Short mmCIF file of C-alpha atoms and ligand atoms in Angstrom, two decimals:
data_model
loop_
_atom_site.label_atom_id
_atom_site.label_comp_id
_atom_site.label_asym_id
_atom_site.label_seq_id
_atom_site.Cartn_x
_atom_site.Cartn_y
_atom_site.Cartn_z
CA MET A 1 119.53 88.66 122.19
CA ASP A 2 116.22 86.98 122.81
CA GLU A 3 114.80 83.90 121.20
CA PRO A 4 112.55 83.84 118.16
CA LYS A 5 108.91 84.12 119.15
CA GLY A 6 107.67 81.44 121.41
CA GLY A 7 110.88 79.44 121.53
CA PRO A 8 113.19 78.74 124.44
CA ARG A 9 116.05 81.12 125.16
CA GLN A 10 118.60 80.58 122.42
CA GLY A 11 122.25 79.86 122.64
CA ALA A 12 124.82 81.24 120.22
CA VAL A 13 124.41 78.31 117.84
CA GLU A 14 120.64 78.68 117.67
CA VAL A 15 120.98 82.43 117.11
CA ALA A 16 123.42 81.81 114.28
CA THR A 17 120.94 79.35 112.75
CA THR A 18 118.12 81.88 113.00
CA LEU A 19 120.23 84.59 111.35
CA ALA A 20 121.19 82.18 108.56
CA THR A 21 117.53 81.29 108.05
CA VAL A 22 116.55 84.93 107.71
CA ALA A 23 119.42 85.44 105.24
CA THR A 24 118.09 82.55 103.15
CA TRP A 25 114.61 84.09 103.09
CA LEU A 26 116.11 87.39 101.93
CA ARG A 27 118.22 85.71 99.26
CA GLU A 28 115.27 83.79 97.88
CA ALA A 29 112.72 86.62 98.09
CA ASN A 30 111.48 88.48 95.03
CA ARG A 31 110.64 91.65 96.93
CA VAL A 32 111.90 92.68 100.34
CA LEU A 33 110.45 95.59 102.30
CA ALA A 34 112.31 97.08 105.25
CA LEU A 35 110.53 99.39 107.68
CA THR A 36 112.83 101.23 110.05
CA GLY A 37 112.19 103.37 113.10
CA ALA A 38 114.09 105.46 115.59
CA GLY A 39 115.81 102.35 116.99
CA ILE A 40 118.11 102.05 113.96
CA SER A 41 119.58 105.48 114.75
CA THR A 42 120.16 105.11 118.51
CA GLU A 43 123.56 103.56 117.79
CA SER A 44 124.38 106.81 115.97
CA GLY A 45 123.69 108.72 119.19
CA ILE A 46 120.13 109.85 118.37
CA PRO A 47 117.67 108.93 121.15
CA ASP A 48 114.43 107.19 120.18
CA PHE A 49 111.10 108.24 121.69
CA ARG A 50 109.88 105.17 123.54
CA GLY A 51 112.95 103.02 124.31
CA PRO A 52 114.41 102.93 127.86
CA ASP A 53 116.48 106.10 127.16
CA GLY A 54 113.89 107.57 124.81
CA ALA A 55 113.15 111.29 124.72
CA TRP A 56 109.52 110.69 125.75
CA THR A 57 110.41 107.99 128.28
CA ARG A 58 112.59 110.56 130.04
CA ASN A 59 110.25 113.52 129.54
CA PRO A 60 106.64 112.59 128.65
CA ALA A 61 105.68 116.30 128.44
CA ALA A 62 107.94 116.60 125.36
CA GLN A 63 105.27 114.78 123.32
CA ARG A 64 103.32 118.02 123.08
CA LEU A 65 106.07 119.49 120.89
CA SER A 66 105.25 116.91 118.22
CA HIS A 67 101.55 117.75 117.81
CA ILE A 68 100.52 119.96 114.93
CA ASP A 69 97.63 121.59 116.82
CA ALA A 70 99.94 122.81 119.58
CA TYR A 71 102.46 124.01 116.98
CA LEU A 72 99.83 126.00 115.08
CA ALA A 73 98.30 127.49 118.22
CA ASP A 74 101.32 128.55 120.24
CA PRO A 75 104.15 130.82 119.01
CA ALA A 76 106.10 130.18 122.22
CA LEU A 77 106.00 126.44 121.57
CA ARG A 78 107.17 127.04 117.99
CA ALA A 79 110.13 129.03 119.30
CA GLN A 80 110.94 126.10 121.61
CA VAL A 81 110.66 123.65 118.70
CA TRP A 82 113.07 125.72 116.54
CA GLN A 83 115.61 125.72 119.36
CA GLN A 84 115.17 122.00 119.88
CA ARG A 85 115.46 121.28 116.17
CA MET A 86 118.70 123.28 115.86
CA ALA A 87 120.15 121.34 118.79
CA HIS A 88 119.07 117.95 117.40
CA PRO A 89 121.83 115.31 117.68
CA ALA A 90 121.22 114.27 114.06
CA TRP A 91 123.13 117.31 112.78
CA SER A 92 126.39 115.83 114.03
CA ALA A 93 125.51 112.13 113.72
CA GLY A 94 126.60 109.71 111.03
CA PRO A 95 125.18 106.40 109.79
CA ASN A 96 126.00 103.25 111.76
CA SER A 97 126.43 99.59 110.83
CA GLY A 98 122.64 99.07 110.74
CA HIS A 99 122.15 101.78 108.10
CA ARG A 100 125.16 100.45 106.18
CA ALA A 101 123.83 96.87 106.29
CA LEU A 102 120.67 98.03 104.49
CA VAL A 103 122.84 99.70 101.83
CA ALA A 104 124.70 96.41 101.41
CA LEU A 105 121.39 94.54 101.15
CA GLU A 106 120.26 96.89 98.38
CA ARG A 107 123.56 96.45 96.52
CA LYS A 108 123.08 92.68 96.67
CA GLY A 109 119.79 93.23 94.85
CA ALA A 110 117.83 92.05 97.88
CA LEU A 111 116.05 95.20 99.03
CA HIS A 112 113.15 96.53 96.99
CA THR A 113 111.83 99.30 99.25
CA LEU A 114 113.02 100.96 102.45
CA VAL A 115 110.34 102.84 104.36
CA THR A 116 111.75 104.82 107.25
CA GLN A 117 109.86 106.62 109.96
CA ASN A 118 113.05 108.50 110.74
CA ILE A 119 113.50 112.14 109.89
CA ASP A 120 117.27 112.21 110.42
CA GLY A 121 118.37 111.54 106.82
CA LEU A 122 120.85 108.83 107.87
CA HIS A 123 119.66 106.18 105.39
CA ALA A 124 120.37 108.58 102.51
CA ALA A 125 123.66 109.59 104.13
CA ALA A 126 124.65 105.90 104.32
CA GLY A 127 124.00 105.50 100.59
CA THR A 128 120.50 104.04 100.24
CA SER A 129 119.22 105.04 96.78
CA ALA A 130 116.58 107.74 96.60
CA ASP A 131 114.43 105.58 94.34
CA ILE A 132 113.92 102.85 96.96
CA LEU A 133 113.74 105.15 100.01
CA ILE A 134 110.47 106.50 101.40
CA GLU A 135 110.93 108.93 104.31
CA ILE A 136 107.34 108.51 105.35
CA HIS A 137 107.48 111.03 108.22
CA GLY A 138 109.41 113.59 106.18
CA THR A 139 112.82 115.11 106.80
CA MET A 140 114.26 117.54 109.34
CA ARG A 141 116.77 118.73 106.71
CA GLU A 142 114.14 120.96 105.08
CA VAL A 143 111.39 123.29 106.24
CA ALA A 144 107.93 123.60 104.70
CA CYS A 145 105.39 126.42 104.81
CA LEU A 146 102.13 125.21 106.32
CA SER A 147 100.18 127.69 104.12
CA CYS A 148 101.74 127.74 100.63
CA GLY A 149 103.79 124.52 100.86
CA ASP A 150 107.08 126.16 99.82
CA ARG A 151 110.10 124.08 100.90
CA ALA A 152 113.63 125.23 101.61
CA PRO A 153 116.77 123.90 103.32
CA ALA A 154 116.48 124.07 107.12
CA ALA A 155 119.77 125.96 107.42
CA ALA A 156 118.28 129.19 106.03
CA SER A 157 115.57 129.25 108.72
CA PHE A 158 118.08 128.38 111.43
CA ALA A 159 120.14 131.41 110.36
CA ARG A 160 117.07 133.61 110.86
CA VAL A 161 116.49 132.16 114.34
CA LEU A 162 120.13 132.76 115.24
CA ALA A 163 119.79 136.33 113.94
CA GLY A 164 117.00 136.95 116.46
CA ASP A 165 113.69 135.83 114.91
CA PRO A 166 112.40 133.17 117.34
CA ASP A 167 109.69 131.89 114.96
CA PRO A 168 110.57 132.69 111.33
CA SER A 169 107.63 132.82 108.92
CA CYS A 170 107.46 131.98 105.22
CA LEU A 171 109.29 134.57 103.10
CA ILE A 172 106.84 134.01 100.24
CA CYS A 173 103.42 134.14 101.92
CA GLY A 174 104.03 134.93 105.60
CA GLY A 175 102.63 131.54 106.68
CA ILE A 176 103.88 129.42 109.57
CA LEU A 177 107.08 127.51 108.77
CA LYS A 178 107.79 124.09 110.20
CA SER A 179 110.39 121.41 109.83
CA ALA A 180 109.33 119.30 106.81
CA THR A 181 108.41 116.42 109.09
CA ILE A 182 105.01 114.87 109.73
CA SER A 183 103.85 115.84 113.20
CA PHE A 184 101.17 113.93 115.06
CA GLY A 185 97.82 115.10 113.68
CA GLN A 186 99.26 115.78 110.21
CA PRO A 187 98.41 113.51 107.28
CA LEU A 188 101.18 111.64 105.51
CA LEU A 189 101.93 112.50 101.88
CA HIS A 190 99.38 110.46 99.94
CA GLU A 191 101.91 109.40 97.29
CA ASP A 192 104.36 108.10 99.93
CA LEU A 193 101.65 106.17 101.72
CA VAL A 194 100.41 104.54 98.51
CA LYS A 195 103.96 103.54 97.54
CA ALA A 196 104.62 102.11 101.01
CA GLU A 197 101.34 100.19 101.12
CA THR A 198 101.96 98.81 97.63
CA ALA A 199 105.41 97.66 98.73
CA ALA A 200 103.91 95.95 101.79
CA ALA A 201 101.15 94.29 99.76
CA THR A 202 103.62 92.89 97.20
CA CYS A 203 106.60 91.88 99.33
CA ASP A 204 107.48 88.36 100.33
CA VAL A 205 109.74 89.33 103.25
CA CYS A 206 109.17 92.30 105.55
CA LEU A 207 111.87 93.41 107.99
CA ALA A 208 110.63 95.68 110.80
CA ILE A 209 113.74 97.19 112.37
CA GLY A 210 114.01 99.41 115.44
CA THR A 211 110.41 100.45 115.67
CA SER A 212 107.92 100.08 118.51
CA LEU A 213 105.24 99.57 115.80
CA THR A 214 102.86 101.91 117.58
CA VAL A 215 102.74 104.89 115.19
CA TYR A 216 100.12 104.51 112.46
CA PRO A 217 99.75 104.25 109.53
CA ALA A 218 103.42 103.15 109.26
CA ALA A 219 102.89 100.44 111.87
CA ALA A 220 100.18 98.87 109.70
CA LEU A 221 102.72 97.96 106.98
CA PRO A 222 104.12 94.79 108.64
CA ARG A 223 100.58 93.58 109.36
CA LEU A 224 99.63 94.16 105.72
CA ALA A 225 102.73 92.27 104.59
CA SER A 226 101.89 89.39 106.93
CA GLU A 227 98.29 89.29 105.67
CA VAL A 228 99.48 88.79 102.07
CA GLY A 229 101.68 85.88 103.19
CA ALA A 230 105.07 87.61 103.51
CA ARG A 231 107.48 86.42 106.15
CA LEU A 232 107.77 88.98 108.92
CA VAL A 233 111.07 89.48 110.76
CA ILE A 234 111.10 91.91 113.69
CA ILE A 235 114.43 93.21 115.00
CA ASN A 236 113.77 95.31 118.07
CA ALA A 237 115.18 95.49 121.58
CA GLU A 238 111.74 95.47 123.21
CA ALA A 239 108.51 93.60 122.57
CA THR A 240 106.15 95.08 119.97
CA PRO A 241 102.40 94.62 119.48
CA MET A 242 103.15 92.67 116.27
CA ASP A 243 105.51 90.06 117.73
CA ALA A 244 102.76 87.45 117.63
CA LEU A 245 102.49 87.89 113.85
CA ALA A 246 106.21 87.53 113.23
CA ASP A 247 108.03 84.48 111.87
CA VAL A 248 111.16 85.58 113.71
CA VAL A 249 111.65 88.10 116.52
CA LEU A 250 115.23 89.15 117.25
CA ARG A 251 115.34 91.13 120.45
CA ALA A 252 118.89 92.26 119.90
CA PRO A 253 121.00 95.31 119.02
CA ILE A 254 120.39 96.12 115.35
CA GLY A 255 124.04 97.00 114.70
CA GLU A 256 125.02 93.49 115.82
CA VAL A 257 122.50 91.25 114.10
CA LEU A 258 121.59 93.08 110.89
CA PRO A 259 125.15 93.05 109.44
CA ARG A 260 125.44 89.37 110.39
CA ILE A 261 122.28 88.59 108.43
CA VAL A 262 123.19 90.71 105.41
CA GLU A 263 126.71 89.31 105.06
CA GLN A 264 125.12 85.87 104.49
CA VAL A 265 122.67 87.03 101.79
P1 NAD B 301 110.04 104.38 119.04
O1 NAD B 301 110.87 105.32 119.85
O2 NAD B 301 108.60 104.30 119.33
O3 NAD B 301 110.63 102.89 119.18
C1 NAD B 301 111.98 102.60 118.94
C2 NAD B 301 112.20 101.14 119.28
O4 NAD B 301 113.54 100.82 118.92
C3 NAD B 301 112.04 100.83 120.77
O5 NAD B 301 111.10 99.78 120.91
C4 NAD B 301 113.44 100.42 121.22
O6 NAD B 301 113.42 99.35 122.14
C5 NAD B 301 114.08 99.98 119.92
N1 NAD B 301 115.53 100.17 119.87
C6 NAD B 301 116.20 101.30 120.21
N2 NAD B 301 117.53 101.14 119.95
C7 NAD B 301 117.66 99.87 119.47
C8 NAD B 301 118.79 99.12 119.03
N3 NAD B 301 120.02 99.63 119.00
N4 NAD B 301 118.58 97.84 118.62
C9 NAD B 301 117.34 97.31 118.63
N5 NAD B 301 116.24 97.98 119.02
C10 NAD B 301 116.41 99.26 119.43
O7 NAD B 301 110.33 104.71 117.52
P2 NAD B 301 109.40 104.57 116.23
O8 NAD B 301 108.65 103.29 116.27
O9 NAD B 301 110.26 104.90 115.07
O10 NAD B 301 108.33 105.74 116.38
C11 NAD B 301 108.69 107.01 116.85
C12 NAD B 301 108.41 108.17 115.93
O11 NAD B 301 109.38 109.13 116.27
C13 NAD B 301 108.61 107.93 114.48
O12 NAD B 301 107.57 108.54 113.84
C14 NAD B 301 109.91 108.64 114.09
O13 NAD B 301 109.68 109.47 112.97
C15 NAD B 301 110.16 109.59 115.23
N6 NAD B 301 111.57 109.64 115.70
C16 NAD B 301 112.58 109.67 114.78
C17 NAD B 301 113.90 109.73 115.21
C18 NAD B 301 114.97 109.76 114.15
O14 NAD B 301 114.74 110.26 113.05
N7 NAD B 301 116.16 109.22 114.44
C19 NAD B 301 114.20 109.73 116.57
C20 NAD B 301 113.14 109.70 117.50
C21 NAD B 301 111.83 109.65 117.04
#
């Protein structure tokens, strides 16, 4: 674990003090916003994109699979994306102690909104309530038609791929089907963005957990929270562009420090 921003390297006692301080802020806050990213799910066996073992760190060319223009233009790429999506580690993964700590925080009445950039569904699987959860980049558990907007469980499309259709199209309108996730180049759902921005603008503590804070507009939420005077706590293994704004930076494994904070709230 690294020290809070700007301070000397901390010993175990100083770390414990920092965790206790964050717990006090959470206990005393009126509204807490948590923003999570791929880093909260690595301990469930799902690689992130940009961490040391990230999917894009290992294979930068894979980024192309996440761009909507490439998906729309290239049936061969879509076939590749369907195969990749069916093989995604999230299908066999379960929530870890980081996801469960956020459930515990909610049950203590100390979590108002959880915005996740993750598409893996693990916050819901852990037990976070649907009414506080915003999956701002969508979900891989459903597919959506890019023409008529029809949505359906992903499993039905996977069955068609396995039966020999490499790029299944919408059964209603014939349009291109895609995982119900937000690819690069696609707008977020307006309603989700408004809810997330409102939560950031009205929170008094913002936790940014396991995110490189490089994907916008989600990455703007901690800055917005900081601008309205909220305390900003960043828990991430690597430096982020927002560390200078943070009141505390914990460069530590989420599954270790988040439960330690929450148990003191
Ligand atoms: P990112 O890959 O850009 O950054 C993840 C960050 O988490 C890294 O800085 C890494 O150092 C840190 N990290 C990884 N494991 C950690 C741990 N155990 N403890 C502490 N820190 C840890 O992820 P992002 O900022 O979420 O942006 C990537 C985009 O990719 C998002 O839009 C997200 O939707 C998508 N994505 C989602 C998943 C998923 O659903 N699980 C996985 C990969 C990518």
